[in-house]
Short mmCIF file of C-alpha atoms in Angstrom, two decimals:
data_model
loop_
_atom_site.label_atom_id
_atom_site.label_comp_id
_atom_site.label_asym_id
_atom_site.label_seq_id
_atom_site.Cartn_x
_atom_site.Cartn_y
_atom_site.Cartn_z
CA UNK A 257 11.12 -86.85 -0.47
CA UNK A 258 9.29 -87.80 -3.88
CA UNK A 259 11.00 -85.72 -7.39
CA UNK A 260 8.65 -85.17 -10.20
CA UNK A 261 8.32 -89.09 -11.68
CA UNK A 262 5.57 -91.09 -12.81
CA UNK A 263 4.25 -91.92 -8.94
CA UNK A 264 4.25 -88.56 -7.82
CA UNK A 265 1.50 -87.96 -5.43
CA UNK A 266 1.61 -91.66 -4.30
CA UNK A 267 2.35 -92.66 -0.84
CA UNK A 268 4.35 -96.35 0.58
CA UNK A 269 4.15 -97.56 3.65
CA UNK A 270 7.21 -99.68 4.09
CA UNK A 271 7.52 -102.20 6.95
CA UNK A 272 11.19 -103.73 5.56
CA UNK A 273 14.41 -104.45 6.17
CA UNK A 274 17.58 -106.32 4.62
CA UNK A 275 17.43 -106.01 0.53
CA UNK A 276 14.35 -107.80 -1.25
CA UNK A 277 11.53 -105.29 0.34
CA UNK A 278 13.73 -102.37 0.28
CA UNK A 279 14.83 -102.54 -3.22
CA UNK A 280 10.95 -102.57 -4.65
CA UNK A 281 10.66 -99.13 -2.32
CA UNK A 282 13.61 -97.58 -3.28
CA UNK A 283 12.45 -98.27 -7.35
CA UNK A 284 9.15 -97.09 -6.00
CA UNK A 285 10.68 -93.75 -4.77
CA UNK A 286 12.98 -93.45 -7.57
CA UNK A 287 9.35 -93.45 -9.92
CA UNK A 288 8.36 -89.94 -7.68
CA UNK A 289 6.55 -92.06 -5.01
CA UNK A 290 6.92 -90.47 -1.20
CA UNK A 291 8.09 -94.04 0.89
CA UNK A 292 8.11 -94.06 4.58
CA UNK A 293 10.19 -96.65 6.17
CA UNK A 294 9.12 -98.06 9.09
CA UNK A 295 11.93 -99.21 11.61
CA UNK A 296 12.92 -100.48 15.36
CA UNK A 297 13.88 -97.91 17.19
CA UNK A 298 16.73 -100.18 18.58
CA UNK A 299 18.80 -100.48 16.03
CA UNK A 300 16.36 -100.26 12.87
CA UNK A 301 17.35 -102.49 9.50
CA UNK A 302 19.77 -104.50 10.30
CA UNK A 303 21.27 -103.94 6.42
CA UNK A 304 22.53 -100.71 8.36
CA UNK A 305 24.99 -102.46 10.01
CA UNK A 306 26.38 -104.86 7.21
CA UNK A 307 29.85 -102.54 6.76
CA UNK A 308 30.95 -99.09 7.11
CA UNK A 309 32.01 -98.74 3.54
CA UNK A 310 30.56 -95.39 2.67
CA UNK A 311 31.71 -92.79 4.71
CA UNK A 312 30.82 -94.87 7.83
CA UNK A 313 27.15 -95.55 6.35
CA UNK A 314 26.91 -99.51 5.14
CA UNK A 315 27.01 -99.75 1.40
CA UNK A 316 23.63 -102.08 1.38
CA UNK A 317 21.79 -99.38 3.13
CA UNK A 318 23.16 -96.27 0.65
CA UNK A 319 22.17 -98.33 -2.13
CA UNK A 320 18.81 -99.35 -1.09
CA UNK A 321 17.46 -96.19 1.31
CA UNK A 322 18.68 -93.04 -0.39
CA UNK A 323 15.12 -90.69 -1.16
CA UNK A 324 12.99 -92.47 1.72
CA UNK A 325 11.69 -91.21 4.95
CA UNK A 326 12.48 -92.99 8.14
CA UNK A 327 10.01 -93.71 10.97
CA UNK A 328 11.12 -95.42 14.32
CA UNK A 329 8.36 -97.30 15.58
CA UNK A 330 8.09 -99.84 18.53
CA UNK A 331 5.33 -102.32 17.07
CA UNK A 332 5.05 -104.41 20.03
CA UNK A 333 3.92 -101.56 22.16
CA UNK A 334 0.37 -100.37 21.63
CA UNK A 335 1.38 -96.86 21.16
CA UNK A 336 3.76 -98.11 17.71
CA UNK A 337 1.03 -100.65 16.35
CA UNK A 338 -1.99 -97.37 16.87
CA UNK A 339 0.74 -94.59 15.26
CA UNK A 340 1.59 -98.20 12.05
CA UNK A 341 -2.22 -98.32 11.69
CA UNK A 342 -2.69 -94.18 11.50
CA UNK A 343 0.22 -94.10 8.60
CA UNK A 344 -2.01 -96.73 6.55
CA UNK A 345 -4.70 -94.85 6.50
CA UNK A 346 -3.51 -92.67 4.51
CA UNK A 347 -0.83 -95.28 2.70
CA UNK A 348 -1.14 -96.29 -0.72
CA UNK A 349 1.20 -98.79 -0.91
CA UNK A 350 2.16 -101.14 2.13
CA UNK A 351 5.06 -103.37 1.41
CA UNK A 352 7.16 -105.84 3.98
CA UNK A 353 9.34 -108.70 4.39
CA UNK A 354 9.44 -109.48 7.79
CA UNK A 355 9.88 -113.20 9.25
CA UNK A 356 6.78 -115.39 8.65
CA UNK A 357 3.58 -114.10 10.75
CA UNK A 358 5.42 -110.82 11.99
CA UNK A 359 2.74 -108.45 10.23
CA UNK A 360 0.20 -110.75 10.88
CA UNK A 361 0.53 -110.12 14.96
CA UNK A 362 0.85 -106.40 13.91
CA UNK A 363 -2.02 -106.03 12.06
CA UNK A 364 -4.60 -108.91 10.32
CA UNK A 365 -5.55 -108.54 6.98
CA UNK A 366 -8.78 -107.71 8.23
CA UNK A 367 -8.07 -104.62 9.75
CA UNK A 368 -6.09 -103.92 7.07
CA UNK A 369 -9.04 -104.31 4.49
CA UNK A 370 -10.87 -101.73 7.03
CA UNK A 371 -8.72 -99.50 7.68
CA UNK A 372 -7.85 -98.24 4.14
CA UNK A 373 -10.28 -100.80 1.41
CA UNK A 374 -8.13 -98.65 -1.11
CA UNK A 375 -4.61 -100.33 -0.04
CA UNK A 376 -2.76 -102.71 -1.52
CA UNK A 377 -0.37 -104.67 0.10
CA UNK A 378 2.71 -106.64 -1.04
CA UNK A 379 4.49 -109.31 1.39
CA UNK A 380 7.43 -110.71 -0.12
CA UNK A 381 8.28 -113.92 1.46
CA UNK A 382 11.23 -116.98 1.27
CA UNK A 383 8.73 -119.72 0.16
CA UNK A 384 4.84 -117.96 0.16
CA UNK A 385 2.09 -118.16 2.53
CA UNK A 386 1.29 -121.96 2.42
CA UNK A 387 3.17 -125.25 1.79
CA UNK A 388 5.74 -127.10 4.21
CA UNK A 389 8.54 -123.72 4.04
CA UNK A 390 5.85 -121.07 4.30
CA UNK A 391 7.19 -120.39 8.37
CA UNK A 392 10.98 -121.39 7.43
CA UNK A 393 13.28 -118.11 7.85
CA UNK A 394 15.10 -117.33 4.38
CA UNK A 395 18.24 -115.76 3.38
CA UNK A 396 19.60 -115.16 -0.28
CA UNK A 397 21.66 -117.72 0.50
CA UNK A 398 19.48 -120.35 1.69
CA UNK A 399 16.84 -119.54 -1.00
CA UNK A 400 19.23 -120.17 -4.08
CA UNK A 401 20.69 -123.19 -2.32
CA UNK A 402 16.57 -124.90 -2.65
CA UNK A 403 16.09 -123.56 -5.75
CA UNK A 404 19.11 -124.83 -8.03
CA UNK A 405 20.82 -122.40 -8.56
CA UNK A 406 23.86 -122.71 -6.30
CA UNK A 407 24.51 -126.53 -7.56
CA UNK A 408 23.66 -124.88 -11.32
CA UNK A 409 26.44 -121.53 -10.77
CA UNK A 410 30.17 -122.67 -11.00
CA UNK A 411 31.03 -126.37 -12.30
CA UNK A 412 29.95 -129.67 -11.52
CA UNK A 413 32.74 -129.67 -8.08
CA UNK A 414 32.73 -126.50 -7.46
CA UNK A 415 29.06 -124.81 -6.73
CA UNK A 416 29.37 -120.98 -7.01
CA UNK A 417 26.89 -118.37 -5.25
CA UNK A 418 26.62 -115.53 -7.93
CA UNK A 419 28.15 -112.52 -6.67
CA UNK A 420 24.64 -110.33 -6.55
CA UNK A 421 21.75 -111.56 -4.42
CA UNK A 422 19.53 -112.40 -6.75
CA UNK A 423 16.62 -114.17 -4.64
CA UNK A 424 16.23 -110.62 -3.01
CA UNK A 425 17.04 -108.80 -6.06
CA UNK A 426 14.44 -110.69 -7.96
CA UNK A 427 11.68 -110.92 -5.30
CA UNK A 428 12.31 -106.98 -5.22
CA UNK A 429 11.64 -106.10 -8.79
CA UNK A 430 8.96 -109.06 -9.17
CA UNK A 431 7.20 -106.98 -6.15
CA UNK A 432 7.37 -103.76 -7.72
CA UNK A 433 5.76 -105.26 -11.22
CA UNK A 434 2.91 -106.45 -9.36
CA UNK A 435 2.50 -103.70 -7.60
CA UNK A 436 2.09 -101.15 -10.28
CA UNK A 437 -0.18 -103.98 -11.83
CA UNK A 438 -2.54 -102.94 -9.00
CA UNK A 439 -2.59 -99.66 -8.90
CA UNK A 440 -3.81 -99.97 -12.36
CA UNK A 441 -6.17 -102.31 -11.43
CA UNK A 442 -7.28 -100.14 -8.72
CA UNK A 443 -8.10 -97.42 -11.22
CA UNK A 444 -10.87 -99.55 -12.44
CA UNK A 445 -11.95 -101.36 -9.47
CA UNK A 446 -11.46 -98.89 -6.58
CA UNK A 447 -10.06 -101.48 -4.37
CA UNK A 448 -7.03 -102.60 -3.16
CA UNK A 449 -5.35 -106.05 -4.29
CA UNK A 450 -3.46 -108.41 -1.89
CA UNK A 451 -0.09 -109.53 -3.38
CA UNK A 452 2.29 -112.19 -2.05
CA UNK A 453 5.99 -112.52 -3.63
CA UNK A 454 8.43 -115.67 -2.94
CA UNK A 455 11.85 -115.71 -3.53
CA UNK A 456 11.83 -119.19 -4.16
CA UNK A 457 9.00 -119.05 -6.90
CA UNK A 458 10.94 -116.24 -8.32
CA UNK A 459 14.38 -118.36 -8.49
CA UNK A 460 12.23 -121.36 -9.50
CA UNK A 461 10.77 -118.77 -12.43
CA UNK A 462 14.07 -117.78 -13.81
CA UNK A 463 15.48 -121.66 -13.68
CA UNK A 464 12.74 -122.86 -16.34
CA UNK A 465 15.24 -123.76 -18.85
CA UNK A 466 16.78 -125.86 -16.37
CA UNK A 467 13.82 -127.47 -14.96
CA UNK A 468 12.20 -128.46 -18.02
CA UNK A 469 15.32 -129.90 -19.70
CA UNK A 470 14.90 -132.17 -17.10
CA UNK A 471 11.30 -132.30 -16.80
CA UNK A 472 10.31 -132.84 -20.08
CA UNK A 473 13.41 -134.10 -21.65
CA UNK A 474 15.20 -136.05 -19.11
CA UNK A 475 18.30 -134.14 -19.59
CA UNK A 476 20.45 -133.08 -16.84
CA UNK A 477 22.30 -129.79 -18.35
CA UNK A 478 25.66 -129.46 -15.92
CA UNK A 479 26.85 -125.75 -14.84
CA UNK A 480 29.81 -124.83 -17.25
CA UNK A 481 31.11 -121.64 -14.65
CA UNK A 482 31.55 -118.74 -16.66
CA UNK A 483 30.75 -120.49 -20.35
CA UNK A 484 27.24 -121.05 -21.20
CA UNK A 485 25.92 -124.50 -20.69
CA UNK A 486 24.24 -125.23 -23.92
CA UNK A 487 25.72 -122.76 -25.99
CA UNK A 488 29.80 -122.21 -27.72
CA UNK A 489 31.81 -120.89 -28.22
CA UNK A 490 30.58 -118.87 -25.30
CA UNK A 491 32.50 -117.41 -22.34
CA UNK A 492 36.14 -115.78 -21.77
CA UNK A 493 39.35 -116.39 -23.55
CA UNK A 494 42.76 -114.47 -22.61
CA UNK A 495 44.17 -112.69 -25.07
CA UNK A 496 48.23 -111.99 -26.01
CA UNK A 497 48.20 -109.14 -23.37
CA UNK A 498 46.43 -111.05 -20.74
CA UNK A 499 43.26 -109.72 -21.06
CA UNK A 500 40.07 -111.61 -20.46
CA UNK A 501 37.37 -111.13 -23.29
CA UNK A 502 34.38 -113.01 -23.50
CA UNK A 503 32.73 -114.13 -26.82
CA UNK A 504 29.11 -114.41 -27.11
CA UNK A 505 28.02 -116.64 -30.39
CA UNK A 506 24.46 -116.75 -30.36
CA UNK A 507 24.08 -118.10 -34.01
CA UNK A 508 25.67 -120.26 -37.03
CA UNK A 509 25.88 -116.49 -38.86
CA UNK A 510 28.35 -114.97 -35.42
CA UNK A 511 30.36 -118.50 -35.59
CA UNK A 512 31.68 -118.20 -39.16
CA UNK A 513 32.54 -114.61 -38.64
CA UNK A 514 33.87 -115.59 -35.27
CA UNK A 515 36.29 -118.10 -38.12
CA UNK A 516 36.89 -115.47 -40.11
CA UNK A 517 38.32 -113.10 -38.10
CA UNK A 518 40.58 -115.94 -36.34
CA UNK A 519 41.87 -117.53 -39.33
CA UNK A 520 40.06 -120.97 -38.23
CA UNK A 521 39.19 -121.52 -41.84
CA UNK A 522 38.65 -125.41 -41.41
CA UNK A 523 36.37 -125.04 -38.78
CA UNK A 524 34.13 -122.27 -40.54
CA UNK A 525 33.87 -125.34 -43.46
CA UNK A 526 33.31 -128.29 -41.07
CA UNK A 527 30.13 -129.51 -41.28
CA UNK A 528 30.08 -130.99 -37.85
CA UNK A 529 30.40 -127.71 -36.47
CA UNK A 530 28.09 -125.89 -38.68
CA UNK A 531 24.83 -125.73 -36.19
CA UNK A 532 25.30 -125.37 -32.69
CA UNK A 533 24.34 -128.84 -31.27
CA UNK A 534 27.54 -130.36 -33.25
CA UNK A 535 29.88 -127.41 -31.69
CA UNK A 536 28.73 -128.47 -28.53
CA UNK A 537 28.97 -132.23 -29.33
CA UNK A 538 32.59 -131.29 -30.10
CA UNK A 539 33.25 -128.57 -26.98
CA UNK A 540 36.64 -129.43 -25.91
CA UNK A 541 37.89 -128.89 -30.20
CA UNK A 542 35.87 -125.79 -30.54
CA UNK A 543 36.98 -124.15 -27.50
CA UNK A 544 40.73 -124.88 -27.70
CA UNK A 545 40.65 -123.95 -30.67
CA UNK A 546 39.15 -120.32 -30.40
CA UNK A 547 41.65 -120.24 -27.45
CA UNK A 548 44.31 -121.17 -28.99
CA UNK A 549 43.80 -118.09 -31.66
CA UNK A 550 42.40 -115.63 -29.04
CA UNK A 551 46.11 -115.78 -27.64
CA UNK A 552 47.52 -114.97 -30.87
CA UNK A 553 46.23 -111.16 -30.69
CA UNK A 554 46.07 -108.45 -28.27
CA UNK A 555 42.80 -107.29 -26.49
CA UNK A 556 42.95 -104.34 -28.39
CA UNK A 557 43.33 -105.96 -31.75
CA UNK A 558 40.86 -108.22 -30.81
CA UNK A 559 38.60 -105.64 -29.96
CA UNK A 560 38.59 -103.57 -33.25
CA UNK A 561 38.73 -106.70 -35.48
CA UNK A 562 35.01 -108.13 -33.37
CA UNK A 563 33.68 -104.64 -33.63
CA UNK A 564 34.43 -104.75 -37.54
CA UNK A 565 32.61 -108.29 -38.07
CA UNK A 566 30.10 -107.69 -35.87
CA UNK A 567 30.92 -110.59 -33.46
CA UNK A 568 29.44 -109.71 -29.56
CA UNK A 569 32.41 -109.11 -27.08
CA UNK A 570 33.42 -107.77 -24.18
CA UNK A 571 35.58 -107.21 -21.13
CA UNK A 572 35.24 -109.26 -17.91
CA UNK A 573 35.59 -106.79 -15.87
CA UNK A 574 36.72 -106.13 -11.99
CA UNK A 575 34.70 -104.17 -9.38
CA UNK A 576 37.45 -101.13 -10.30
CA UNK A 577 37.29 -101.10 -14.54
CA UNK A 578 33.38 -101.15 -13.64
CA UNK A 579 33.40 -98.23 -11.33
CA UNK A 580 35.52 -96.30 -14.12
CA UNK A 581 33.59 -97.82 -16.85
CA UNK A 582 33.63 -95.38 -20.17
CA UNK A 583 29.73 -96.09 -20.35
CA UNK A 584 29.06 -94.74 -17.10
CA UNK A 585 31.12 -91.65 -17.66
CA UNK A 586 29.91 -90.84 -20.38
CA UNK A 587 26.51 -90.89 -20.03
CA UNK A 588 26.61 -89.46 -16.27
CA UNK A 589 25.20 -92.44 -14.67
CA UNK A 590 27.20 -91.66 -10.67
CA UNK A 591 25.00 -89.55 -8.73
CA UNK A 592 25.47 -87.29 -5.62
CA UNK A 593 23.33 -88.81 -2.26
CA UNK A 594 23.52 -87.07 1.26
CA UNK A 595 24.48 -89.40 4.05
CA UNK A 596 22.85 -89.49 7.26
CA UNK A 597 25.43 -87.01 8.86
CA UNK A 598 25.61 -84.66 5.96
CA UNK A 599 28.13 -85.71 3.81
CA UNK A 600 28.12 -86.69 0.23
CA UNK A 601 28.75 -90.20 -1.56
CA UNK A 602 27.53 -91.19 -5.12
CA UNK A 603 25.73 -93.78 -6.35
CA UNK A 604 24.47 -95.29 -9.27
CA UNK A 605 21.75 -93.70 -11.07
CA UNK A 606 18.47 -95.70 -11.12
CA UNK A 607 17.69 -97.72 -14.10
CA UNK A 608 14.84 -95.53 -15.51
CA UNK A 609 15.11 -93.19 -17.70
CA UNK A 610 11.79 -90.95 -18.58
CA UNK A 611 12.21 -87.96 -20.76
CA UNK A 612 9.80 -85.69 -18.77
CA UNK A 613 10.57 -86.53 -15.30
CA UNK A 614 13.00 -85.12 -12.93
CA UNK A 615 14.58 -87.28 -10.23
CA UNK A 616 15.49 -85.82 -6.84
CA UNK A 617 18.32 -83.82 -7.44
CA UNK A 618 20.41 -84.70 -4.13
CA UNK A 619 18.10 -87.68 -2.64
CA UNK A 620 19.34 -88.30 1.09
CA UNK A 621 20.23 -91.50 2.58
CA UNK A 622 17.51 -91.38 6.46
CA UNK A 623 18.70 -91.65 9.51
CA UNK A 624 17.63 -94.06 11.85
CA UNK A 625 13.75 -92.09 13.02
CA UNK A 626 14.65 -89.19 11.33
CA UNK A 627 11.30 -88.83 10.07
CA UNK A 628 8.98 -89.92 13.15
CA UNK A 629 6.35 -87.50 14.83
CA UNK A 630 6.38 -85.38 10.91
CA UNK A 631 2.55 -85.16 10.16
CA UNK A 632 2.17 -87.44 7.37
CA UNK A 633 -1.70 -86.59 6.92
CA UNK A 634 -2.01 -84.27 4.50
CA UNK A 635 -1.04 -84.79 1.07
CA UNK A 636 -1.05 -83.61 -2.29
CA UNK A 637 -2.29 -85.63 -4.91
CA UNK A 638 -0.30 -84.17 -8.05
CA UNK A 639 -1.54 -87.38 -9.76
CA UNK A 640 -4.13 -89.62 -9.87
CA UNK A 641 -3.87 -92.95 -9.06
CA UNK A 642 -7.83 -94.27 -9.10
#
C-alpha cells in the first residue's frame, strides 16, 4: 500500500482506533511507509461508524484510513494475540491508543523488547502512564476541558470547543515527530526506543503563553472569541457588502498602514496607540473605530487596498468557500481515494510536499479485515532504516 516517499521500505504495526493514533499512521503512510491496521473483527474502529457522509463510508474514517491495510484480529483469543505478536516481528513501527492497560494485557513490554529489540513503540495516551489520570478514559472533549482550553476558546460566558479536535490532532502529529526521532536514533543505536504521547501534555504544551502569564506574571489573560487576546486590532470586521474579513496587525509598522488605508489619520498620530500595549489599554476605541471604517468599503475594495499596503487579511470562511477555495484549485490539492466498495471520493492532499517522491496515485480507504491472512513476512527493504 506504501508509494515511493521517504519511509518506503518501512513497516507499522497499528493497534488504533478513533483519530489521535490513526492520524500519526495515516502521515506515516502518506511518507511511503506500508501500515497495517489492526482491528475487532466485530465492528473494528469505532470512527467507522461516526456518519455516513462519504458515499456511505464515515468522513473520520476516509480522512484518517485511506493507503492502510486492514487486519481483523480477535486479541482476547489466543489465536489473535499469537497472529498480533507474529506481525511485530517483522513491524517497525508499533503505534496504539487503546484505553489505559489494553496493550499491556495483550502483550508486556517485555515480550515486546524480545520479540523484535529493533521496535519502537509509540502509545499515545489522555494523561501518560503515571500520575492520578494515567487509567482515566479520554476524549477530545474531556482532554481540552482539563487542559484550558475550552474555558480559554470563546469569551469569558460563553466557553467554545474549537471546531477541529485538536487533543487528538496534536497527540497525532506530536507521535509521528517522535517517532521519526527514533528511527534516527535507531540508525545509530540499533535498538528500539519506547515513546509515550499525552494529549493532555500536548494541550498543556501549546497553552504556555497562557500558563505562564499566570504563572510567572499573575495575569489572568481572558478568551476574546475570534479576536486575539493580547493583540489589536486583531480579528473580523464586516465590510459594506457583508463580508467578514479579518485583520491581523502583528506590529506598530501594519497598524499605521492599517490608518492609512482607513483614513483614521488621528489614530495613526496618537501616541497612546502607537505600541501595542496602549491599543490594547484602549480596545473598545481601537476596535470601533477600525469597524466603524471597515463598513465604509466593500470586501473587494478592501481587499485590493490591504494587498497594496501590505496589511495581512483574509476571509472567514464557511465549510463551502473552503471546499471551493481558489488555493486549493489551483494548486490541485483534492485527491481521488477508493472507498471500501469501489467507488471514488476525494480528499485532501497530505501536507507534504517532496520534490522526488510520488504518493500513491489512487490510495484506497480498507475495509473492515480486508487485509487479514495476506503474508506479511516478506518484505522489501527499498530503504534503509538502521
Amino acid at each position: 500500500m506504501s508509494g515511493t516517499g521517504p519511509l518506503q521500505g518501512l513497516r507499522v504495526l497499528a493497534l488504533e482506533q478513533a483519530v489521535a493514533a490513526p492520524l500519526c499512521s495515516r502521515h506515516l503512510a502518506d511518507l511511503g511507509a506500508d501500515v497495517i491496521k489492526v482491528e475487532r473483527p466485530d465492528g473494528g474502529d469505532f470512527a467507522r461508524d461516526y456518519d455516513t457522509f462519504v458515499d456511505g463510508v464515515a468522513s473520520h474514517f476516509v480522512w484518517l484510513n485511506y493507503g492502510k491495510r486492514s487486519v481483523a484480529l480477535d486479541l482476547k483469543s489466543t489465536e489473535g494475540a499469537a497472529a498480533l505478536r507474529r506481525l511485530l516481528t517483522e513491524a517497525d513501527v508499533f503505534i496504539s491508543n487503546l484505553s489505559p492497560g489494553a496493550v499491556e494485557r495483550i502483550v508486556s513490554e517485555q515480550e515486546l523488547a524480545e520479540i523484535n529489540p529493533r521496535l519502537i513503540t509509540c502509545q499515545i495516551s489522555g494523561y501518560g502512564p503515571d500520575g492520578p489520570y494515567r487509567e482515566r478514559k479520554a476524549f477530545d472533549l474531556l482532554v481540552q476541558g482539563e487542559a484550558g482550553v475550552t474555558a480559554n476558546t470563546g469569551t469569558p460566558d460563553v466557553p467554545a470547543k474549537p471546531g477541529v479536535s485538536l487533543a487528538d490532532l496534536g497527540g497525532g502529529i506530536y507521535a509521528a515527530t517522535a517517532i521519526l526521532a527514533a528511527l534516527h536514533s535507531r540508525d545509530a543505536t540499533g535498538v528500539g526506543e519506547r515513546i509515550h504521547v499525552s494529549m493532555f501534555d500536548v494541550l498543556v504544551e501549546w497553552m504556555s503563553p497562557l500558563l505562564l502569564a499566570h504563572k510567572e506574571g499573575g495575569v489572568d489573560i481572558e478568551p476574546a472569541g475570534t479576536r486575539h487576546a493580547t493583540i489589536t486590532p486583531y480579528g473580523p470586521f464586516v465590510a459594506a457588502d457583508g463580508v467578514t474579513v479579518n485583520v491581523a496587525v502583528q506590529n506598530d509598522r501594519q497598524w499605521r498602514l492599517l490608518c492609512e488605508v482607513l483614513g483614521l489619520d488621528d489614530m495613526a498620530g496618537d501616541d497612546r496607540l502607537e505600541k501595542n500595549s496602549g491599543r490594547l489599554a484602549h480596545r473598545d476605541e481601537v476596535e470601533g473605530a477600525v469597524a466603524s471604517a471597515v463598513r465604509g468599503q466593500t470586501s473587494g475594495a478592501l481587499a485590493a487596498a490591504f494587498d497594496r499596503a501590505g496589511i495581512p487579511w483574509g476571509r472567514l470562511n464557511r465549510t463551502a468557500d473552503v471546499v471551493a477555495h481558489p488555493q486549493l484549485v489551483a494548486e490541485h490539492r483534492w485527491r481521488p481515494v477508493q472507498l471500501p466498495h469501489g467507488a471514488t471520493a476525494t480528499v485532501v492532499a497530505p501536507p507534504f510536499r517532496f520534490a522526488d517522491h510520488r504518493a500513491q496515485e489512487v490510495p484506497r480507504v480498507p475495509a473492515l479485515g480486508e487485509h487479514t491472512g495476506e503474508g506479511f513476512h516478506a518484505r522489501t527493504r527499498e530503504h534503509s532504516h538502521g
